[in-house]
Short mmCIF file of C-alpha atoms and ligand atoms in Angstrom, two decimals:
data_model
loop_
_atom_site.label_atom_id
_atom_site.label_comp_id
_atom_site.label_asym_id
_atom_site.label_seq_id
_atom_site.Cartn_x
_atom_site.Cartn_y
_atom_site.Cartn_z
CA MET A 1 -24.58 33.14 201.18
CA PRO A 2 -24.22 32.72 197.38
CA LEU A 3 -21.32 30.93 196.24
CA VAL A 4 -19.51 33.61 194.21
CA ASN A 5 -20.22 37.39 195.34
CA ILE A 6 -18.76 39.99 193.10
CA ASP A 7 -18.93 43.72 194.79
CA ASN A 8 -18.57 46.53 193.02
CA VAL A 9 -15.48 45.41 191.37
CA HIS A 10 -13.59 48.04 189.40
CA LYS A 11 -10.74 47.24 187.36
CA TYR A 12 -8.04 49.05 185.40
CA TYR A 13 -5.50 48.50 182.84
CA GLY A 14 -3.23 51.70 183.32
CA ASP A 15 -6.16 54.17 181.89
CA ASN A 16 -8.32 51.94 180.81
CA HIS A 17 -11.24 51.45 183.11
CA VAL A 18 -12.19 48.43 182.46
CA LEU A 19 -14.42 46.70 184.86
CA LYS A 20 -16.75 49.88 186.34
CA GLY A 21 -18.36 48.15 189.29
CA ILE A 22 -19.60 44.83 188.72
CA ASP A 23 -21.95 43.70 191.45
CA LEU A 24 -22.54 39.96 191.06
CA ARG A 25 -24.27 36.89 193.30
CA ILE A 26 -24.33 33.48 191.51
CA ASP A 27 -25.36 30.62 193.83
CA ALA A 28 -24.79 26.56 193.56
CA GLY A 29 -25.63 25.15 190.34
CA GLU A 30 -26.41 28.00 188.45
CA VAL A 31 -25.22 28.28 184.91
CA VAL A 32 -24.49 31.56 184.01
CA SER A 33 -23.83 33.31 180.37
CA ILE A 34 -21.76 36.30 179.73
CA ILE A 35 -22.03 37.84 177.05
CA GLY A 36 -21.18 40.85 175.12
CA ARG A 37 -19.17 42.57 172.40
CA SER A 38 -15.77 42.33 172.08
CA GLY A 39 -13.63 44.04 174.59
CA SER A 40 -16.51 44.65 177.09
CA GLY A 41 -14.80 42.96 179.77
CA LYS A 42 -15.99 39.75 180.14
CA SER A 43 -12.75 38.06 180.26
CA THR A 44 -11.13 40.05 182.67
CA LEU A 45 -14.42 39.63 185.00
CA LEU A 46 -14.29 36.12 184.61
CA ARG A 47 -10.33 36.22 185.55
CA CYS A 48 -11.05 38.52 188.29
CA ILE A 49 -12.93 35.44 189.67
CA ASN A 50 -10.14 33.22 190.12
CA GLY A 51 -7.39 35.78 191.06
CA LEU A 52 -5.98 35.37 187.44
CA GLU A 53 -6.27 38.95 187.73
CA THR A 54 -6.40 41.62 190.39
CA TYR A 55 -8.95 44.08 190.80
CA SER A 56 -8.32 47.86 192.28
CA GLU A 57 -11.73 48.25 193.99
CA GLY A 58 -14.67 46.07 195.45
CA GLY A 59 -14.80 42.99 196.48
CA ILE A 60 -14.90 38.92 194.94
CA ILE A 61 -15.56 36.48 197.81
CA VAL A 62 -16.06 32.68 196.21
CA ASP A 63 -16.75 29.49 198.37
CA GLN A 64 -16.73 32.07 201.45
CA MET A 65 -13.09 32.49 200.68
CA GLU A 66 -11.98 36.38 199.62
CA VAL A 67 -10.21 36.14 196.71
CA THR A 68 -6.48 38.26 196.23
CA ASP A 69 -3.21 37.73 194.73
CA ASP A 70 -2.00 36.06 197.20
CA ASP A 71 -0.42 33.03 196.36
CA SER A 72 -1.38 30.57 198.69
CA GLN A 73 -4.75 32.35 198.61
CA ILE A 74 -4.94 31.45 195.04
CA ARG A 75 -3.70 27.60 196.22
CA LYS A 76 -6.67 27.87 198.15
CA LEU A 77 -8.94 28.65 196.21
CA SER A 78 -7.40 26.24 193.12
CA LYS A 79 -9.65 23.66 195.17
CA SER A 80 -13.37 25.55 194.82
CA VAL A 81 -12.75 27.48 191.39
CA GLY A 82 -11.86 25.62 188.09
CA MET A 83 -11.16 27.39 185.13
CA VAL A 84 -11.07 26.33 181.14
CA PHE A 85 -9.47 27.92 178.94
CA GLN A 86 -10.56 28.94 174.87
CA HIS A 87 -6.56 27.45 173.92
CA PHE A 88 -7.01 23.98 176.18
CA ASN A 89 -3.53 25.10 177.78
CA LEU A 90 -3.06 21.75 178.62
CA PHE A 91 0.78 20.71 179.58
CA PRO A 92 2.27 19.32 176.20
CA HIS A 93 5.03 16.61 177.78
CA LEU A 94 2.28 15.25 179.88
CA THR A 95 -0.07 12.23 179.00
CA VAL A 96 -3.69 12.70 179.71
CA GLY A 97 -3.54 10.88 182.78
CA GLN A 98 -0.85 12.67 184.21
CA ASN A 99 -2.19 15.86 182.78
CA ILE A 100 -5.39 15.01 184.93
CA THR A 101 -3.50 13.41 188.60
CA LEU A 102 -0.62 15.85 188.48
CA ALA A 103 -2.85 18.93 190.56
CA PRO A 104 -4.68 16.34 192.78
CA LYS A 105 -1.70 14.91 193.33
CA LEU A 106 0.15 17.43 194.38
CA VAL A 107 -2.65 20.32 195.70
CA ARG A 108 -5.23 17.87 197.25
CA LYS A 109 -2.24 15.06 198.40
CA LEU A 110 -4.36 12.38 196.61
CA SER A 111 -2.49 8.97 196.60
CA ALA A 112 -1.00 8.23 193.30
CA GLU A 113 -3.90 5.29 192.87
CA GLU A 114 -6.68 7.53 194.61
CA ALA A 115 -5.67 10.17 191.35
CA ALA A 116 -5.90 7.91 188.64
CA GLU A 117 -8.89 6.81 189.77
CA THR A 118 -10.28 10.19 189.90
CA ALA A 119 -8.56 10.81 186.35
CA ARG A 120 -10.49 7.57 185.05
CA GLU A 121 -14.04 8.85 186.70
CA VAL A 122 -13.68 12.58 184.97
CA LEU A 123 -12.52 11.16 181.80
CA GLN A 124 -14.82 8.72 181.93
CA LYS A 125 -17.67 11.90 182.24
CA VAL A 126 -16.32 13.69 179.12
CA GLY A 127 -15.88 10.31 177.19
CA LEU A 128 -12.53 9.72 176.68
CA GLN A 129 -11.83 7.14 178.78
CA ASP A 130 -9.56 5.30 176.59
CA LYS A 131 -7.16 8.15 176.09
CA PHE A 132 -5.37 7.96 179.48
CA ASP A 133 -2.34 7.21 177.89
CA SER A 134 -2.25 9.69 175.42
CA PHE A 135 -0.37 12.77 174.67
CA PRO A 136 -2.47 16.21 173.89
CA GLY A 137 -1.15 16.28 170.48
CA GLU A 138 -2.70 13.04 169.48
CA LEU A 139 -5.95 14.20 170.21
CA SER A 140 -7.70 16.12 168.15
CA GLY A 141 -8.99 20.00 169.17
CA GLY A 142 -12.56 18.94 170.98
CA GLN A 143 -10.63 15.67 172.75
CA GLN A 144 -8.10 18.21 174.15
CA GLN A 145 -11.30 20.66 175.32
CA ARG A 146 -12.90 17.72 176.66
CA VAL A 147 -9.55 16.96 179.05
CA ALA A 148 -9.02 20.02 180.08
CA ILE A 149 -12.56 20.45 181.39
CA ALA A 150 -11.55 16.19 183.11
CA ARG A 151 -8.68 18.44 184.59
CA SER A 152 -10.76 20.66 185.74
CA LEU A 153 -13.21 18.61 187.25
CA ALA A 154 -10.42 16.20 189.37
CA MET A 155 -9.87 19.07 191.37
CA ARG A 156 -13.50 19.05 192.35
CA PRO A 157 -14.54 22.47 192.17
CA LYS A 158 -17.13 24.28 193.28
CA VAL A 159 -17.72 26.09 190.00
CA LEU A 160 -16.07 25.47 186.70
CA LEU A 161 -15.05 29.32 184.63
CA CYS A 162 -15.18 29.29 180.95
CA ASP A 163 -13.29 31.59 178.77
CA GLU A 164 -14.85 30.77 175.08
CA ILE A 165 -13.82 27.30 175.49
CA THR A 166 -15.61 26.48 171.88
CA SER A 167 -14.23 29.43 170.30
CA ALA A 168 -10.92 27.73 169.25
CA LEU A 169 -12.69 24.56 167.77
CA ASP A 170 -13.67 23.74 164.01
CA PRO A 171 -17.30 23.93 163.99
CA GLU A 172 -17.95 20.19 163.84
CA LEU A 173 -16.08 19.66 167.22
CA VAL A 174 -17.63 22.58 168.74
CA GLY A 175 -21.02 20.17 169.68
CA GLU A 176 -19.17 17.73 171.93
CA VAL A 177 -17.94 19.79 174.38
CA LEU A 178 -21.01 21.82 174.66
CA LYS A 179 -22.69 18.71 175.25
CA VAL A 180 -20.39 17.96 178.46
CA LEU A 181 -21.09 21.27 179.49
CA GLU A 182 -24.80 20.40 179.57
CA THR A 183 -24.04 17.15 181.58
CA LEU A 184 -22.05 19.19 183.72
CA ALA A 185 -25.09 21.97 184.01
CA THR A 186 -27.60 18.55 184.08
CA GLU A 187 -25.64 17.68 187.32
CA GLY A 188 -25.63 20.49 189.15
CA MET A 189 -22.56 22.14 188.57
CA THR A 190 -21.88 25.34 188.72
CA LEU A 191 -20.94 26.90 185.49
CA ILE A 192 -19.96 30.29 184.25
CA LEU A 193 -19.41 30.71 180.80
CA VAL A 194 -18.25 33.71 178.40
CA THR A 195 -19.75 32.52 175.30
CA HIS A 196 -20.55 33.43 172.08
CA GLU A 197 -22.93 30.18 171.54
CA MET A 198 -25.92 31.90 172.23
CA ASN A 199 -28.11 28.69 171.43
CA PHE A 200 -26.39 27.11 174.33
CA ALA A 201 -26.65 30.22 176.60
CA ARG A 202 -30.75 30.58 175.47
CA ASP A 203 -31.37 26.81 176.09
CA ILE A 204 -28.88 25.63 178.73
CA GLY A 205 -28.42 28.64 180.57
CA ASP A 206 -30.18 29.64 183.78
CA ARG A 207 -29.23 33.29 183.80
CA VAL A 208 -27.38 35.79 180.78
CA ILE A 209 -25.12 38.23 182.08
CA PHE A 210 -24.78 41.15 179.51
CA MET A 211 -21.60 42.98 179.77
CA HIS A 212 -21.25 46.48 178.18
CA GLN A 213 -18.54 48.98 178.20
CA GLY A 214 -17.74 46.87 181.52
CA LYS A 215 -20.97 47.40 183.38
CA VAL A 216 -23.45 44.28 183.86
CA TRP A 217 -25.87 46.46 181.62
CA GLU A 218 -28.45 44.14 181.75
CA SER A 219 -28.94 40.45 183.11
CA GLY A 220 -32.06 38.05 183.72
CA GLU A 221 -33.68 34.32 183.28
CA ALA A 222 -31.80 33.47 180.14
CA LYS A 223 -35.03 32.93 177.82
CA ALA A 224 -36.31 35.98 179.13
CA VAL A 225 -33.18 38.16 177.93
CA PHE A 226 -32.86 36.88 174.57
CA ALA A 227 -37.05 37.25 174.06
CA ASN A 228 -37.38 40.65 175.54
CA PRO A 229 -33.72 42.73 175.64
CA GLN A 230 -34.46 45.99 177.54
CA THR A 231 -31.80 48.39 176.21
CA PRO A 232 -30.95 49.18 172.14
CA GLU A 233 -27.82 47.96 172.96
CA LEU A 234 -28.87 44.35 173.68
CA GLN A 235 -31.17 44.50 171.01
CA THR A 236 -28.36 45.27 168.39
CA PHE A 237 -25.79 42.80 169.94
CA ILE A 238 -28.47 40.27 169.55
CA ASN A 239 -29.21 41.47 166.14
CA ALA A 240 -25.94 41.10 165.38
CA VAL A 241 -24.92 37.67 166.35
CA LEU A 242 -28.03 35.76 166.09
CA MET B 1 55.19 16.03 148.34
CA ASP B 2 58.29 13.54 149.89
CA TYR B 3 56.82 13.03 153.33
CA ASN B 4 56.91 9.58 154.54
CA PHE B 5 53.72 9.03 156.57
CA GLN B 6 54.74 7.18 159.84
CA PHE B 7 51.31 5.97 161.51
CA SER B 8 52.70 2.80 162.66
CA GLU B 9 54.99 4.69 164.88
CA LEU B 10 52.05 5.24 166.67
CA TRP B 11 51.34 1.79 167.36
CA PRO B 12 53.73 2.08 170.86
CA TYR B 13 51.95 5.03 172.08
CA THR B 14 48.32 3.00 171.91
CA ASN B 15 47.53 3.24 175.36
CA LEU B 16 48.84 6.48 176.20
CA ILE B 17 46.10 7.73 173.68
CA VAL B 18 42.88 5.03 174.94
CA ASP B 19 44.18 6.63 178.50
CA GLY B 20 44.04 10.39 177.00
CA LEU B 21 40.67 9.53 175.26
CA LEU B 22 39.43 7.85 178.64
CA TRP B 23 40.12 11.16 180.14
CA THR B 24 37.76 13.49 178.04
CA ILE B 25 35.01 11.30 178.02
CA ALA B 26 35.05 10.79 181.76
CA LEU B 27 35.37 14.95 182.20
CA THR B 28 33.28 15.16 179.61
CA LEU B 29 30.62 13.27 181.34
CA ILE B 30 30.49 14.78 184.55
CA THR B 31 30.90 17.96 183.35
CA THR B 32 27.91 17.64 180.70
CA ILE B 33 25.65 15.98 183.98
CA LEU B 34 26.85 19.01 186.24
CA GLY B 35 26.95 21.44 184.17
CA CYS B 36 23.69 21.13 182.75
CA LEU B 37 22.58 20.86 186.61
CA LEU B 38 23.91 24.06 186.96
CA GLY B 39 22.70 26.01 183.82
CA THR B 40 18.69 24.23 185.44
CA LEU B 41 19.60 25.72 188.70
CA GLY B 42 21.08 29.41 186.95
CA ALA B 43 18.18 29.52 184.68
CA ALA B 44 15.97 29.06 187.65
CA ALA B 45 17.64 31.93 189.42
CA ARG B 46 17.28 34.50 186.33
CA ALA B 47 13.66 33.45 186.76
CA GLY B 48 12.77 33.84 190.24
CA ARG B 49 11.81 36.68 192.49
CA ASN B 50 14.93 36.87 194.02
CA LYS B 51 16.64 39.75 192.66
CA LEU B 52 19.69 39.59 194.29
CA LEU B 53 20.47 35.52 193.21
CA LYS B 54 18.67 37.30 190.10
CA HIS B 55 21.78 40.11 189.06
CA LEU B 56 24.24 37.26 191.02
CA VAL B 57 23.79 34.68 188.32
CA GLY B 58 23.35 37.46 185.66
CA ALA B 59 27.20 38.39 186.64
CA TYR B 60 28.77 34.99 186.75
CA VAL B 61 27.11 34.61 183.10
CA GLU B 62 28.40 37.62 181.65
CA LEU B 63 31.87 37.00 183.73
CA ILE B 64 32.32 33.18 181.94
CA ARG B 65 30.88 34.51 178.42
CA ASN B 66 32.90 37.01 177.90
CA THR B 67 36.42 35.73 179.34
CA PRO B 68 38.56 33.31 177.52
CA PHE B 69 38.21 29.38 178.72
CA ILE B 70 41.69 29.26 179.13
CA VAL B 71 41.95 32.53 181.49
CA GLN B 72 39.34 30.76 183.59
CA LEU B 73 41.11 27.42 184.20
CA PHE B 74 44.73 29.28 184.68
CA PHE B 75 42.97 31.60 187.56
CA ILE B 76 41.12 28.55 188.99
CA PHE B 77 44.69 26.70 188.94
CA PHE B 78 47.07 28.82 189.37
CA GLY B 79 45.66 31.91 190.79
CA LEU B 80 43.54 29.91 193.59
CA PRO B 81 46.09 28.86 195.65
CA SER B 82 46.83 32.40 196.07
CA ILE B 83 44.07 32.14 198.72
CA GLY B 84 44.63 28.92 199.71
CA ILE B 85 42.50 26.87 197.64
CA LYS B 86 45.07 24.36 196.21
CA LEU B 87 43.20 21.63 193.80
CA THR B 88 44.57 18.81 191.22
CA ALA B 89 44.94 19.78 187.86
CA TRP B 90 42.11 17.65 186.82
CA GLU B 91 39.77 18.78 189.94
CA ALA B 92 41.11 22.27 188.71
CA GLY B 93 39.99 20.82 185.11
CA LEU B 94 36.70 19.53 185.70
CA LEU B 95 35.70 22.93 187.76
CA ALA B 96 36.78 25.25 185.12
CA MET B 97 34.64 23.00 182.41
CA VAL B 98 31.55 22.56 184.87
CA ILE B 99 31.31 26.51 185.86
CA ASN B 100 31.82 26.77 181.88
CA LEU B 101 28.92 25.00 180.56
CA GLY B 102 27.06 26.22 183.36
CA ALA B 103 27.18 29.48 182.51
CA TYR B 104 26.10 28.82 179.11
CA SER B 105 23.36 26.31 179.69
CA THR B 106 21.78 28.70 182.49
CA GLU B 107 21.42 31.12 179.21
CA ILE B 108 20.21 28.55 176.35
CA ILE B 109 17.76 26.92 179.08
CA ARG B 110 16.25 30.66 180.06
CA ALA B 111 15.27 31.11 176.66
CA GLY B 112 13.95 27.77 176.81
CA ILE B 113 11.72 29.11 180.12
CA GLU B 114 11.14 32.72 178.81
CA ALA B 115 9.14 30.88 175.54
CA THR B 116 6.78 29.34 177.91
CA PRO B 117 3.31 30.43 176.75
CA LYS B 118 1.61 32.63 179.22
CA GLY B 119 -1.86 29.69 178.84
CA GLN B 120 0.76 27.25 180.46
CA LEU B 121 1.57 29.21 184.51
CA GLU B 122 -2.11 29.93 184.18
CA ALA B 123 -3.60 26.72 183.86
CA ALA B 124 -0.28 25.78 186.82
CA ARG B 125 -1.82 28.65 188.38
CA THR B 126 -5.35 27.73 188.43
CA LEU B 127 -4.78 24.60 189.36
CA GLY B 128 -2.94 25.66 192.21
CA LEU B 129 0.12 24.62 191.41
CA SER B 130 2.77 26.50 193.68
CA ARG B 131 6.18 28.49 191.66
CA VAL B 132 8.33 25.78 192.18
CA GLN B 133 5.88 23.00 191.23
CA THR B 134 5.31 24.91 188.47
CA PHE B 135 8.68 25.72 187.58
CA ILE B 136 10.03 21.83 187.78
CA ARG B 137 6.35 20.34 186.61
CA VAL B 138 5.49 22.47 184.14
CA VAL B 139 8.13 24.92 182.45
CA LEU B 140 11.47 23.06 182.56
CA PRO B 141 10.23 19.98 180.52
CA PRO B 142 9.30 21.50 177.53
CA ALA B 143 11.87 24.27 177.93
CA LEU B 144 14.66 21.55 177.47
CA GLN B 145 12.84 20.29 174.75
CA THR B 146 12.77 23.25 173.55
CA ILE B 147 16.53 24.44 173.54
CA TYR B 148 17.22 20.66 173.58
CA PRO B 149 19.95 21.30 170.11
CA ALA B 150 21.24 24.08 170.81
CA LEU B 151 22.22 22.08 174.59
CA THR B 152 23.97 19.45 172.73
CA SER B 153 25.78 21.65 170.84
CA GLN B 154 27.02 23.71 174.08
CA CYS B 155 28.15 20.21 175.26
CA ILE B 156 30.15 19.00 172.45
CA ILE B 157 32.03 22.29 172.22
CA VAL B 158 33.01 21.84 175.98
CA MET B 159 34.02 18.57 174.92
CA LEU B 160 36.55 19.85 172.51
CA GLY B 161 36.99 22.41 174.83
CA SER B 162 38.77 20.05 177.29
CA ALA B 163 41.49 19.98 175.06
CA VAL B 164 42.80 23.23 176.42
CA LEU B 165 42.73 20.88 180.14
CA SER B 166 46.60 20.06 178.55
CA GLN B 167 47.60 22.94 179.40
CA ILE B 168 47.73 22.13 183.29
CA SER B 169 49.08 18.84 182.41
CA VAL B 170 45.88 17.21 182.86
CA GLN B 171 46.46 13.92 180.72
CA GLU B 172 43.60 13.82 178.27
CA LEU B 173 43.40 13.11 174.92
CA THR B 174 45.42 16.29 173.93
CA PHE B 175 48.01 16.19 176.49
CA ALA B 176 48.72 12.64 174.88
CA ALA B 177 48.95 14.19 171.55
CA ASN B 178 51.34 16.53 172.81
CA PHE B 179 53.43 13.97 174.71
CA ILE B 180 53.68 11.40 171.48
CA GLN B 181 54.83 14.27 169.37
CA SER B 182 57.49 15.44 171.57
CA ARG B 183 58.69 11.62 171.60
CA ASN B 184 58.60 11.20 167.79
CA PHE B 185 57.83 14.16 165.99
CA LEU B 186 55.11 12.52 163.96
CA SER B 187 53.08 15.87 164.18
CA PHE B 188 51.08 15.02 161.33
CA GLU B 189 50.36 11.76 162.15
CA VAL B 190 49.91 12.26 165.81
CA TYR B 191 47.00 15.49 165.39
CA LEU B 192 45.50 13.97 162.33
CA VAL B 193 44.82 10.88 164.74
CA VAL B 194 43.87 12.25 167.75
CA ALA B 195 41.67 15.15 165.90
CA LEU B 196 39.63 12.13 163.96
CA LEU B 197 39.10 10.82 167.56
CA TYR B 198 37.34 14.45 168.60
CA LEU B 199 35.43 13.99 165.58
CA ALA B 200 34.25 10.31 166.44
CA LEU B 201 33.62 12.03 169.91
CA ALA B 202 31.58 14.72 169.29
CA VAL B 203 29.54 12.69 166.41
CA LEU B 204 28.85 9.85 169.16
CA MET B 205 27.80 12.49 171.70
CA ARG B 206 24.89 14.00 169.45
CA GLN B 207 23.85 9.92 168.80
CA LEU B 208 23.84 9.61 172.75
CA PHE B 209 22.09 13.26 173.19
CA LYS B 210 19.20 11.51 170.45
CA VAL B 211 19.06 8.59 172.11
CA VAL B 212 18.61 10.78 175.42
CA HIS B 213 15.81 12.75 173.80
CA TYR B 214 14.70 9.61 172.84
CA TYR B 215 13.24 8.45 176.26
CA ALA B 216 13.01 11.49 177.96
CA PHE B 217 10.14 13.47 175.40
CA PRO B 218 8.22 10.26 174.76
CA ASN B 219 5.55 12.91 173.78
CA LEU B 220 7.33 14.00 170.72
CA ARG B 221 7.33 10.53 169.48
CA ALA B 222 3.71 10.53 169.56
CA ARG B 223 1.76 10.92 166.24
CA LYS B 224 -1.44 11.60 165.15
N1 ATP C 301 -3.43 42.27 179.76
C1 ATP C 301 -3.93 43.36 179.24
N2 ATP C 301 -3.54 44.71 179.38
C2 ATP C 301 -3.94 45.50 178.87
N3 ATP C 301 -5.45 46.10 178.59
C3 ATP C 301 -5.58 44.73 178.39
C4 ATP C 301 -5.38 43.54 179.04
N4 ATP C 301 -6.58 42.40 178.84
C5 ATP C 301 -7.72 43.38 178.50
N5 ATP C 301 -7.32 44.31 178.00
C6 ATP C 301 -8.25 45.79 177.83
O1 ATP C 301 -9.41 45.16 178.68
C7 ATP C 301 -10.87 45.64 177.68
C8 ATP C 301 -11.48 44.26 178.19
O2 ATP C 301 -11.01 43.47 178.02
P1 ATP C 301 -11.34 41.90 177.92
O3 ATP C 301 -9.84 40.84 176.97
O4 ATP C 301 -11.93 41.38 179.15
O5 ATP C 301 -12.84 41.59 176.92
P2 ATP C 301 -13.49 40.15 176.75
O6 ATP C 301 -14.80 40.76 176.48
O7 ATP C 301 -13.25 39.11 176.87
O8 ATP C 301 -13.35 40.57 174.97
P3 ATP C 301 -13.53 39.31 173.97
O9 ATP C 301 -14.56 38.89 173.79
O10 ATP C 301 -12.28 40.03 173.11
O11 ATP C 301 -12.69 38.18 174.76
C9 ATP C 301 -9.94 45.45 176.34
O12 ATP C 301 -10.58 47.04 176.23
C10 ATP C 301 -8.77 44.84 176.86
O13 ATP C 301 -8.42 46.31 175.75
MG1 MG C 302 -12.27 37.53 176.24
#
């Protein structure tokens, strides 16, 4: 059984048919990059995987749990599916440590000490162990995004969803965040990334999904997809972004 | 102008004025705490999913914000006894003040809650926080930060509005002034002194709110 099983998923925004029958199976430990033009449905698909968006048809099963928009189901899912956002979405009034320990304490019911221990460990992983008591506003964008990754990791997810997590960063800060992702990838974390970092998708990713007009237009082993695009749409896209 | 100012004539009434001042301070302190608490609950209800509660709170807010405070006070003190609810003057006064601040602060805090960026809610949801946890831990603190200046002003307005309680003989500052004035007819002196005391209270309150702000929101102190 794959870790993420997406079966014929359709999604509409009003009359706008945004996802047109998505089928996707992702195994534990895979690093999957979703690429495609703006508006092709990448974010929508990602957000359907953890229940941030509802879908109108088909089914999604993650870690043997059906994804529905039911609140208690979402809470259960949150222990298996982490998400990192383009704009970090750290809680500005909480320190880095508090940001990271909040959900483990409230949702995983860890004690304060256990949660703090976890926080130090995940901060170490993203190279920010000295920022435990800083506020998000005191950090650079790259550091904030690494804290956001750490915050997700503290919930011990089986899969991490990343939606253009380097797009809001100054170019010189992109590298430090990609490096964290690369570390996670080598450690066997399952990653599903919507990204415009084509080099990362090709070199670090196992698989690339090219989305076009709400469909998985083309997909395959990362290097092969970039080397031999099978459709003119992907060819055009690659020419435009590389 | 040949009026002979007689401020020294007020000395014998110092005790009365101080007592009045203390009453005003006590009423304001309790009202600020209970009123803001009520406002937070009201705002939570306005933001919540329960339709009935939402509309009830909405009606409460509109009722209070569109009627004079003195009428609200008279209704509670003179009107409620007709249905068997008898309150002492200061109980009625305090209740009126809390209900009044509760309504205004509901609206103020609601505005702060509505300013919550969508991303904060999505992050909380993704982390598995319940709606109540999200409200208390994620939404409310930044909302209070945002609307803090407006809330400060409203609390000061309510402090000044407590002068109306003199009308039901709560022995606060204005009641003391009225009383002294009725004895020695030194209206100019009495009301000037009392006005300055209100001014001092308002300034003091603003400073106090700043101190609370300093300790309540450490993230705003932090600098890059
Ligand atoms: N909340 C929404 N309400 C209505 N329409 C939406 C909403 N979110 C997305 N859409 C529409 O759904 C389609 C897919 O959007 P989506 O955000 O998934 O694209 P994307 O591939 O992530 O694009 P980008 O690269 O710009 O982020 C677009 O046509 C968009 O206008
Ligand atoms: Mg997107």
